[in-house]
């Protein structure tokens, strides 16, 4: 199945990652300077580029900020959970997985993928239902990180966490009512970090499966953070624990 990937950075990163692309549509009048890296990568990969009226792109990806470029690509393939663990092993690193329990906003998913790439996480796990998927909107929000961070889909998050625990990973979940401050947890272990949905947080079964629950302290009047922001804070706390300043 073919889908349209849009935006300069997502299309450029797809080219750099070697993702199969059938063709690229470029809006007439697009800035040659801004498009130069993308055009060079397309030539190197042998991907045809066609100039079209901007309204053609508006019709292909309505209500999207396409930045004058769209690419016809095969629908994104998902990884297996085992692939994420193999990735950690090949790097000689302790596993660091991000598990999303019902994140529904594709922009939040994209932002989480962007941070996951920045901190060197080995992959992201999402449920197959009632969750944002790797749509073009999520890929666009990831600013190209979706091409470098594998995403696995599973039927049951709680069961997957149990399997990861059996394989030696610790599961840390976020809960506003938790007693433990997120800054005091031990992250220098094989780890699955669980982030709940934007409104409900983690489901009861997932919460009960966690080895440790942590909270983000808040002293203002707002009672919760955006899910992608909370995930970023926690991911960088893991990064800090594993990469101390020398």
XYZ file of N, CA and C in Angstrom:
738
model
N 0.854 -1.193 0.000
C 0.000 0.000 0.000
C 0.892 1.246 0.000
N 0.513 2.234 -0.815
C 1.293 3.461 -0.940
C 0.677 4.561 -0.087
N 1.549 5.357 0.544
C 1.093 6.525 1.272
C 1.992 7.699 0.904
N 1.523 8.893 1.256
C 2.282 10.100 0.931
C 2.977 10.624 2.174
N 4.291 10.664 2.095
C 5.117 11.250 3.152
C 5.395 12.692 2.748
N 5.279 13.630 3.687
C 5.431 15.026 3.295
C 6.300 15.797 4.280
N 6.827 16.933 3.802
C 7.721 17.759 4.608
C 9.175 17.535 4.187
N 9.973 18.616 4.184
C 11.356 18.501 3.719
C 12.174 17.513 4.548
N 12.153 17.658 5.863
C 12.999 16.807 6.695
C 12.571 15.341 6.669
N 11.271 15.034 6.803
C 10.878 13.619 6.729
C 11.257 12.951 5.415
N 11.060 13.656 4.291
C 11.397 13.066 2.993
C 12.912 12.909 2.857
N 13.667 13.911 3.304
C 15.128 13.822 3.230
C 15.649 12.659 4.075
N 15.135 12.512 5.301
C 15.598 11.422 6.157
C 15.188 10.064 5.593
N 14.032 10.003 4.942
C 13.623 8.751 4.302
C 14.602 8.373 3.191
N 15.043 9.363 2.432
C 16.042 9.121 1.388
C 17.360 8.661 1.991
N 17.807 9.350 3.026
C 19.086 9.004 3.653
C 19.056 7.622 4.286
N 17.869 7.225 4.780
C 17.733 5.917 5.413
C 17.556 4.792 4.392
N 17.433 5.153 3.117
C 17.271 4.144 2.078
C 15.877 3.566 1.979
N 14.881 4.278 2.502
C 13.504 3.789 2.414
C 13.045 3.836 0.959
N 12.419 2.785 0.453
C 11.964 2.783 -0.937
C 10.973 3.918 -1.210
N 11.277 4.719 -2.227
C 10.422 5.843 -2.615
C 10.146 5.739 -4.106
N 8.886 5.784 -4.467
C 8.524 5.654 -5.876
C 8.805 6.937 -6.648
N 8.414 8.058 -6.070
C 8.658 9.349 -6.718
C 8.472 10.459 -5.698
N 9.032 11.617 -6.028
C 8.903 12.804 -5.189
C 8.243 13.899 -6.012
N 7.241 14.523 -5.422
C 6.578 15.654 -6.063
C 7.062 16.936 -5.392
N 7.492 17.882 -6.212
C 8.030 19.146 -5.728
C 7.160 20.281 -6.254
N 6.747 21.169 -5.358
C 5.881 22.278 -5.767
C 6.642 23.242 -6.670
N 6.005 23.677 -7.734
C 6.601 24.682 -8.607
C 6.880 25.954 -7.804
N 8.058 26.502 -7.994
C 8.422 27.709 -7.272
C 9.057 27.463 -5.925
N 9.251 26.201 -5.554
C 9.889 25.895 -4.268
C 11.320 26.397 -4.268
N 11.806 26.821 -3.123
C 13.137 27.407 -2.999
C 14.223 26.405 -3.379
N 15.031 26.710 -4.414
C 16.118 25.800 -4.790
C 17.112 25.589 -3.647
N 17.355 26.627 -2.855
C 18.314 26.521 -1.755
C 17.812 25.534 -0.699
N 16.539 25.657 -0.332
C 15.988 24.780 0.699
C 15.866 23.330 0.210
N 15.611 23.172 -1.072
C 15.403 21.831 -1.613
C 16.686 21.158 -2.084
N 17.805 21.880 -2.089
C 19.057 21.343 -2.635
C 19.486 20.032 -1.978
N 19.512 19.926 -0.644
C 19.934 18.646 -0.049
C 19.007 17.489 -0.443
N 17.711 17.765 -0.493
C 16.738 16.731 -0.849
C 16.945 16.290 -2.299
N 17.140 17.236 -3.196
C 17.327 16.902 -4.611
C 18.621 16.124 -4.816
N 19.669 16.491 -4.092
C 20.932 15.766 -4.206
C 20.768 14.318 -3.742
N 20.048 14.136 -2.620
C 19.827 12.779 -2.112
C 18.964 11.970 -3.080
N 17.970 12.616 -3.694
C 17.116 11.921 -4.662
C 17.921 11.465 -5.873
N 18.814 12.327 -6.356
C 19.665 11.942 -7.491
C 20.550 10.759 -7.123
N 21.099 10.801 -5.917
C 21.987 9.726 -5.480
C 21.247 8.401 -5.379
N 19.971 8.449 -4.952
C 19.173 7.236 -4.802
C 18.444 6.845 -6.086
N 18.523 7.687 -7.093
C 17.840 7.397 -8.349
C 16.335 7.526 -8.267
N 15.852 8.416 -7.390
C 14.413 8.604 -7.216
C 13.952 9.741 -8.123
N 12.953 9.518 -8.975
C 12.488 10.578 -9.865
C 11.795 11.702 -9.094
N 12.045 12.932 -9.547
C 11.444 14.119 -8.943
C 10.623 14.834 -10.015
N 9.379 15.139 -9.691
C 8.474 15.779 -10.639
C 7.954 17.079 -10.047
N 8.033 18.161 -10.822
C 7.482 19.433 -10.371
C 6.002 19.495 -10.720
N 5.204 19.920 -9.740
C 3.758 19.999 -9.921
C 3.257 21.310 -9.323
N 2.075 21.773 -9.742
C 1.498 22.952 -9.091
C 1.290 22.704 -7.595
N 1.465 23.733 -6.783
C 1.332 23.578 -5.339
C -0.051 23.039 -4.958
N -1.072 23.386 -5.734
C -2.419 22.919 -5.405
C -2.519 21.397 -5.503
N -1.651 20.772 -6.334
C -1.639 19.318 -6.425
C -1.234 18.709 -5.080
N -0.223 19.290 -4.441
C 0.195 18.809 -3.126
C -0.877 19.088 -2.084
N -1.527 20.246 -2.196
C -2.613 20.573 -1.260
C -3.727 19.535 -1.334
N -3.969 19.012 -2.535
C -5.009 17.998 -2.702
C -4.563 16.633 -2.177
N -3.276 16.316 -2.365
C -2.766 15.017 -1.930
C -2.705 14.902 -0.415
N -2.261 15.969 0.242
C -2.131 15.957 1.706
C -2.883 17.162 2.278
N -4.203 17.144 2.218
C -4.995 18.273 2.697
C -4.788 18.515 4.188
N -4.870 19.774 4.568
C -4.743 20.193 5.970
C -3.388 19.829 6.559
N -2.366 19.706 5.708
C -1.023 19.379 6.187
C -0.034 20.429 5.707
N 0.990 20.672 6.509
C 2.055 21.597 6.124
C 3.107 20.776 5.376
N 2.964 20.708 4.060
C 3.831 19.827 3.264
C 5.141 20.482 2.862
N 5.282 21.799 3.042
C 6.522 22.527 2.746
C 6.950 22.377 1.292
N 5.982 22.104 0.421
C 6.284 22.041 -1.005
C 6.853 20.728 -1.495
N 6.776 19.670 -0.673
C 7.332 18.391 -1.112
C 6.514 17.238 -0.530
N 6.320 16.211 -1.356
C 5.658 14.986 -0.913
C 6.280 13.824 -1.666
N 6.341 12.674 -1.006
C 6.952 11.493 -1.614
C 6.002 10.320 -1.520
N 5.885 9.569 -2.608
C 5.077 8.357 -2.627
C 5.938 7.205 -2.118
N 5.576 6.664 -0.948
C 6.375 5.619 -0.319
C 5.489 4.423 0.013
N 6.132 3.284 0.190
C 5.398 2.111 0.667
C 5.011 2.344 2.117
N 3.859 1.837 2.521
C 3.413 1.981 3.903
C 4.491 1.453 4.844
N 4.702 2.153 5.946
C 5.801 1.850 6.855
C 5.653 0.461 7.485
N 6.731 -0.299 7.466
C 6.735 -1.617 8.092
C 7.100 -1.470 9.568
N 6.422 -2.231 10.412
C 6.708 -2.205 11.840
C 7.721 -3.291 12.187
N 8.454 -3.049 13.260
C 9.428 -4.022 13.749
C 8.749 -5.004 14.702
N 9.484 -6.022 15.107
C 9.069 -6.924 16.183
C 9.791 -6.509 17.462
N 9.196 -6.813 18.600
C 9.841 -6.462 19.872
C 11.231 -7.089 19.947
N 11.364 -8.304 19.447
C 12.670 -8.967 19.465
C 13.713 -8.165 18.691
N 13.294 -7.482 17.627
C 14.223 -6.678 16.842
C 14.827 -5.546 17.675
N 14.023 -4.982 18.572
C 14.514 -3.881 19.403
C 15.584 -4.382 20.371
N 15.385 -5.567 20.909
C 16.359 -6.145 21.833
C 17.644 -6.538 21.097
N 17.501 -7.015 19.878
C 18.679 -7.336 19.066
C 19.470 -6.062 18.785
N 18.769 -4.973 18.535
C 19.440 -3.694 18.275
C 20.311 -3.279 19.465
N 19.774 -3.446 20.670
C 20.551 -3.120 21.871
C 21.766 -4.036 21.993
N 21.562 -5.311 21.737
C 22.656 -6.281 21.857
C 23.760 -5.989 20.845
N 23.375 -5.638 19.621
C 24.367 -5.335 18.594
C 25.176 -4.092 18.942
N 24.591 -3.182 19.685
C 25.317 -1.982 20.110
C 26.129 -2.217 21.378
N 25.935 -3.363 22.004
C 26.620 -3.634 23.252
C 26.103 -2.775 24.390
N 24.785 -2.492 24.372
C 24.192 -1.600 25.363
C 23.066 -2.310 26.115
N 22.773 -1.816 27.336
C 21.602 -2.302 28.055
C 20.348 -1.840 27.311
N 19.367 -2.706 27.158
C 18.147 -2.303 26.450
C 17.482 -1.087 27.088
N 16.997 -0.213 26.234
C 16.238 0.964 26.655
C 15.084 1.119 25.677
N 13.901 0.681 26.110
C 12.717 0.707 25.258
C 11.697 1.704 25.810
N 10.966 2.353 24.913
C 9.889 3.260 25.285
C 8.575 2.565 24.944
N 7.711 2.430 25.929
C 6.427 1.752 25.732
C 5.311 2.775 25.925
N 4.476 2.927 24.912
C 3.412 3.928 24.948
C 2.065 3.240 25.131
N 1.441 3.516 26.253
C 0.173 2.867 26.588
C -0.998 3.756 26.182
N -1.261 3.796 24.870
C -2.448 4.495 24.387
C -2.255 5.956 24.026
N -1.055 6.357 23.586
C -0.857 7.720 23.077
C -1.670 7.858 21.790
N -2.604 8.782 21.754
C -3.536 8.871 20.629
C -3.221 9.996 19.646
N -2.454 10.981 20.058
C -2.142 12.117 19.196
C -0.905 11.789 18.354
N -1.029 11.760 17.015
C 0.139 11.433 16.184
C 1.280 12.424 16.353
N 0.961 13.668 16.715
C 2.032 14.647 16.925
C 2.818 14.312 18.196
N 2.141 13.814 19.219
C 2.849 13.358 20.413
C 3.721 12.148 20.101
N 3.190 11.210 19.322
C 3.985 10.048 18.933
C 5.232 10.496 18.177
N 5.058 11.414 17.234
C 6.204 11.902 16.472
C 7.232 12.580 17.350
N 6.766 13.407 18.291
C 7.686 14.102 19.196
C 8.436 13.108 20.082
N 7.758 12.054 20.528
C 8.406 11.035 21.361
C 9.463 10.279 20.547
N 9.169 9.986 19.298
C 10.164 9.341 18.440
C 11.388 10.229 18.260
N 11.163 11.519 18.149
C 12.275 12.457 17.971
C 13.193 12.439 19.194
N 12.608 12.450 20.395
C 13.422 12.405 21.608
C 14.058 11.037 21.778
N 13.333 9.975 21.439
C 13.888 8.617 21.548
C 15.149 8.486 20.707
N 15.136 9.072 19.524
C 16.331 9.052 18.683
C 17.458 9.841 19.334
N 17.129 10.996 19.919
C 18.151 11.855 20.517
C 18.864 11.183 21.683
N 18.143 10.396 22.473
C 18.747 9.776 23.666
C 19.288 8.373 23.390
N 19.140 7.889 22.167
C 19.672 6.578 21.827
C 18.832 5.406 22.268
N 17.518 5.614 22.443
C 16.644 4.495 22.788
C 16.652 3.474 21.652
N 16.424 2.217 22.009
C 16.529 1.150 21.009
C 15.229 0.888 20.266
N 14.148 1.524 20.685
C 12.898 1.377 19.960
C 11.703 1.760 20.806
N 10.575 1.841 20.139
C 9.316 2.237 20.771
C 8.286 1.138 20.529
N 7.492 0.870 21.540
C 6.433 -0.144 21.438
C 5.089 0.539 21.616
N 4.150 0.265 20.702
C 2.811 0.845 20.775
C 1.781 -0.275 20.624
N 0.569 -0.061 21.117
C -0.495 -1.059 20.909
C -1.076 -0.960 19.502
N -1.638 -2.053 19.030
C -2.206 -2.063 17.686
C -3.527 -1.300 17.608
N -4.212 -1.180 18.743
C -5.519 -0.523 18.743
C -5.537 0.618 19.750
N -6.441 1.561 19.496
C -6.626 2.711 20.382
C -5.320 3.439 20.667
N -4.581 3.674 19.591
C -3.293 4.341 19.712
C -2.933 4.996 18.391
N -2.178 6.092 18.461
C -1.624 6.692 17.246
C -0.688 5.681 16.587
N -0.706 5.650 15.271
C 0.146 4.756 14.501
C 1.161 5.571 13.695
N 2.003 4.864 12.954
C 3.035 5.557 12.164
C 2.426 6.136 10.885
N 1.550 7.094 11.055
C 0.945 7.781 9.924
C 1.894 8.854 9.404
N 1.649 9.381 8.196
C 2.484 10.485 7.715
C 2.528 11.670 8.678
N 1.429 11.929 9.402
C 1.419 13.036 10.362
C 2.405 12.773 11.501
N 2.449 11.545 11.987
C 3.401 11.206 13.053
C 4.833 11.273 12.546
N 5.051 10.795 11.338
C 6.388 10.832 10.748
C 6.844 12.279 10.563
N 5.936 13.128 10.098
C 6.270 14.545 9.924
C 6.636 15.169 11.263
N 5.861 14.869 12.308
C 6.135 15.437 13.629
C 7.448 14.936 14.205
N 7.916 13.787 13.743
C 9.178 13.240 14.257
C 10.393 13.913 13.644
N 10.189 14.765 12.633
C 11.291 15.474 11.950
C 12.329 14.500 11.404
N 11.876 13.357 10.936
C 12.777 12.379 10.337
C 13.212 11.273 11.264
N 12.968 11.407 12.575
C 13.420 10.387 13.528
C 12.741 9.045 13.302
N 11.536 9.061 12.725
C 10.821 7.805 12.472
C 11.583 6.887 11.525
N 12.502 7.428 10.760
C 13.310 6.604 9.863
C 14.441 5.904 10.606
N 14.704 6.290 11.840
C 15.861 5.763 12.565
C 15.496 5.041 13.862
N 14.262 5.209 14.341
C 13.827 4.555 15.577
C 12.784 3.500 15.221
N 13.096 2.220 15.385
C 12.108 1.188 15.048
C 10.919 1.216 16.005
N 9.749 0.956 15.449
C 8.510 0.930 16.224
C 7.876 -0.449 16.087
N 7.587 -1.055 17.221
C 6.920 -2.370 17.237
C 5.481 -2.199 17.697
N 4.568 -2.943 17.084
C 3.163 -2.939 17.503
C 2.828 -4.269 18.157
N 2.097 -4.206 19.264
C 1.736 -5.436 19.977
C 0.243 -5.432 20.267
N -0.297 -6.616 20.465
C -1.730 -6.734 20.737
C -2.070 -6.377 22.174
N -1.131 -6.619 23.091
C -1.415 -6.425 24.515
C -0.173 -5.874 25.205
N -0.254 -4.635 25.676
C 0.898 -3.982 26.294
C 1.287 -4.680 27.601
N 0.319 -4.994 28.454
C 0.627 -5.619 29.742
C 1.330 -6.963 29.546
N 0.852 -7.758 28.598
C 1.472 -9.051 28.351
C 2.895 -8.875 27.817
N 3.078 -7.891 26.953
C 4.419 -7.620 26.413
C 5.375 -7.209 27.525
N 4.890 -6.402 28.461
C 5.741 -5.995 29.580
C 6.133 -7.201 30.432
N 5.211 -8.111 30.642
C 5.528 -9.323 31.400
C 6.625 -10.121 30.697
N 6.543 -10.196 29.385
C 7.560 -10.928 28.621
C 8.907 -10.222 28.707
N 8.901 -8.897 28.674
C 10.155 -8.153 28.799
C 10.756 -8.350 30.193
N 9.911 -8.366 31.212
C 10.388 -8.596 32.573
C 11.010 -9.989 32.692
N 10.380 -10.970 32.058
C 10.927 -12.323 32.084
C 12.282 -12.381 31.392
N 12.515 -11.456 30.469
C 13.787 -11.388 29.755
C 14.829 -10.533 30.451
N 14.507 -10.051 31.659
C 15.502 -9.334 32.438
C 15.373 -7.822 32.447
N 14.316 -7.264 31.845
C 14.141 -5.810 31.850
C 13.335 -5.380 33.075
N 13.644 -4.205 33.581
C 12.845 -3.560 34.611
C 11.859 -2.636 33.930
N 10.661 -2.547 34.482
C 9.611 -1.720 33.894
C 9.318 -0.556 34.833
N 9.535 0.649 34.322
C 9.276 1.875 35.087
C 8.127 2.614 34.428
N 7.085 2.898 35.189
C 5.922 3.601 34.664
C 5.739 4.955 35.316
N 5.019 5.825 34.640
C 4.758 7.171 35.154
C 3.341 7.240 35.689
N 3.203 7.778 36.902
C 1.895 7.884 37.538
C 1.888 9.121 38.425
N 0.918 9.988 38.211
C 0.855 11.234 38.974
C 0.704 10.997 40.468
N 0.168 9.821 40.854
C -0.055 9.520 42.270
C 1.080 8.696 42.887
N 2.119 8.440 42.147
C 3.208 7.626 42.672
C 3.933 8.341 43.804
N 4.506 7.568 44.712
C 5.238 8.138 45.842
C 6.656 8.558 45.453
N 7.241 7.877 44.475
C 8.656 8.089 44.171
C 8.849 9.187 43.125
N 9.736 10.134 43.433
C 10.123 11.188 42.500
C 10.935 10.561 41.365
N 10.678 10.981 40.126
C 11.347 10.369 38.973
C 12.857 10.539 39.024
N 13.349 11.523 39.778
C 14.788 11.781 39.848
C 15.517 10.822 40.773
N 14.797 10.004 41.504
C 15.434 9.109 42.474
C 15.464 7.654 42.017
N 14.876 7.338 40.885
C 14.838 5.953 40.414
C 16.180 5.550 39.799
N 16.419 4.252 39.748
C 17.631 3.706 39.137
C 17.332 3.351 37.684
N 17.951 4.085 36.772
C 17.715 3.853 35.346
C 18.895 3.154 34.669
N 19.949 2.883 35.414
C 21.127 2.242 34.832
C 20.968 0.735 34.830
N 19.838 0.283 34.310
C 19.491 -1.140 34.238
C 18.789 -1.380 32.899
N 18.707 -2.628 32.440
C 17.881 -2.902 31.253
C 16.463 -2.426 31.522
N 15.924 -1.588 30.652
C 14.748 -0.801 31.041
C 13.694 -0.687 29.944
N 12.444 -0.803 30.391
C 11.297 -0.427 29.563
C 10.599 0.715 30.290
N 10.540 1.872 29.662
C 9.930 3.063 30.249
C 8.531 3.230 29.677
N 7.517 3.226 30.545
C 6.125 3.255 30.100
C 5.543 4.655 30.299
N 4.939 5.177 29.229
C 4.269 6.473 29.276
C 2.796 6.247 28.938
N 1.913 6.742 29.784
C 0.481 6.543 29.581
C -0.123 7.520 28.598
N -1.404 7.350 28.349
C -2.111 8.179 27.372
C -2.283 9.609 27.876
N -2.632 10.492 26.940
C -2.718 11.915 27.251
C -3.739 12.229 28.344
N -4.848 11.533 28.353
C -5.880 11.878 29.316
C -5.991 10.929 30.491
N -5.887 9.631 30.234
C -6.151 8.628 31.271
C -4.902 8.101 31.952
N -3.734 8.360 31.375
C -2.530 7.759 31.917
C -2.469 6.282 31.575
N -1.760 5.514 32.378
C -1.647 4.083 32.130
C -2.923 3.354 32.528
N -3.192 2.265 31.836
C -4.321 1.425 32.223
C -3.982 0.699 33.527
N -5.009 0.184 34.197
C -4.799 -0.475 35.485
C -3.861 -1.671 35.354
N -4.074 -2.512 34.339
C -3.239 -3.703 34.185
C -1.786 -3.336 33.922
N -1.577 -2.317 33.110
C -0.207 -1.886 32.819
C 0.441 -1.313 34.074
N -0.306 -0.528 34.820
C 0.225 0.047 36.066
C 0.637 -1.060 37.036
N -0.189 -2.084 37.136
C 0.114 -3.180 38.064
C 1.296 -4.027 37.598
N 1.605 -3.969 36.330
C 2.718 -4.738 35.786
C 4.066 -4.051 36.029
N 4.046 -2.751 36.250
C 5.292 -1.999 36.420
C 6.024 -2.429 37.696
N 7.343 -2.468 37.626
C 8.167 -2.729 38.812
C 8.265 -1.486 39.686
N 8.312 -0.327 39.049
C 8.484 0.944 39.752
C 7.543 1.969 39.128
N 6.912 2.786 39.971
C 6.097 3.897 39.504
C 6.738 5.196 39.983
N 6.864 6.166 39.066
C 7.472 7.449 39.424
C 6.543 8.579 39.013
N 6.711 9.712 39.675
C 5.904 10.888 39.344
C 6.826 12.055 39.005
N 6.285 12.961 38.221
C 6.969 14.212 37.914
C 6.422 15.274 38.868
N 7.245 15.802 39.783
C 6.730 16.789 40.737
C 6.303 18.074 40.031
N 5.184 18.640 40.467
C 4.655 19.862 39.870
C 4.175 20.791 40.979
N 4.569 22.057 40.900
C 4.188 23.020 41.935
C 3.279 24.120 41.395
N 3.006 24.079 40.091
C 2.129 25.083 39.494
C 0.670 24.695 39.594
N -0.170 25.410 38.889
C -1.604 25.157 38.944
C -2.063 24.104 37.942
N -1.257 23.861 36.903
C -1.596 22.830 35.930
C -1.278 21.469 36.540
N -2.163 20.527 36.391
C -2.024 19.245 37.088
C -1.296 18.173 36.292
N -1.022 18.418 35.012
C -0.332 17.399 34.227
C 0.447 18.043 33.092
N 1.410 17.304 32.569
C 2.210 17.750 31.440
C 1.734 17.068 30.162
N 2.033 17.685 29.035
C 1.828 17.026 27.759
C 2.602 15.710 27.764
N 2.013 14.666 27.183
C 2.611 13.332 27.233
C 3.999 13.310 26.610
N 4.188 14.029 25.515
C 5.490 14.035 24.861
C 6.528 14.770 25.708
N 6.101 15.817 26.409
C 7.016 16.547 27.286
C 7.425 15.671 28.470
N 6.444 15.013 29.088
C 6.749 14.122 30.205
C 7.689 13.004 29.760
N 7.422 12.439 28.588
C 8.276 11.367 28.077
C 9.698 11.867 27.859
N 9.838 13.092 27.346
C 11.169 13.649 27.092
C 11.955 13.821 28.389
N 11.289 14.330 29.427
C 11.963 14.503 30.715
C 12.481 13.164 31.249
N 11.649 12.155 31.167
C 12.037 10.835 31.673
C 13.134 10.204 30.821
N 13.029 10.342 29.511
C 14.058 9.772 28.639
C 15.412 10.408 28.908
N 15.425 11.706 29.128
C 16.705 12.357 29.395
C 17.227 12.039 30.789
N 16.346 11.691 31.711
C 16.810 11.228 33.017
C 17.508 9.872 32.872
N 16.973 9.017 31.997
C 17.639 7.757 31.697
C 18.993 8.026 31.039
N 18.998 8.945 30.099
C 20.244 9.305 29.417
C 21.282 9.807 30.423
N 20.857 10.671 31.354
C 21.770 11.214 32.363
C 22.357 10.101 33.228
N 21.519 9.137 33.610
C 21.985 8.044 34.447
C 22.998 7.157 33.723
N 22.797 7.020 32.426
C 23.664 6.107 31.673
C 24.886 6.795 31.068
N 24.849 8.120 30.986
C 25.975 8.869 30.401
C 26.376 9.997 31.322
N 26.945 9.655 32.489
C 27.339 10.722 33.427
C 28.432 11.602 32.836
N 28.436 12.864 33.217
C 29.456 13.793 32.756
C 30.783 13.445 33.422
N 31.804 13.290 32.604
C 33.111 12.923 33.151
C 33.968 14.184 33.396
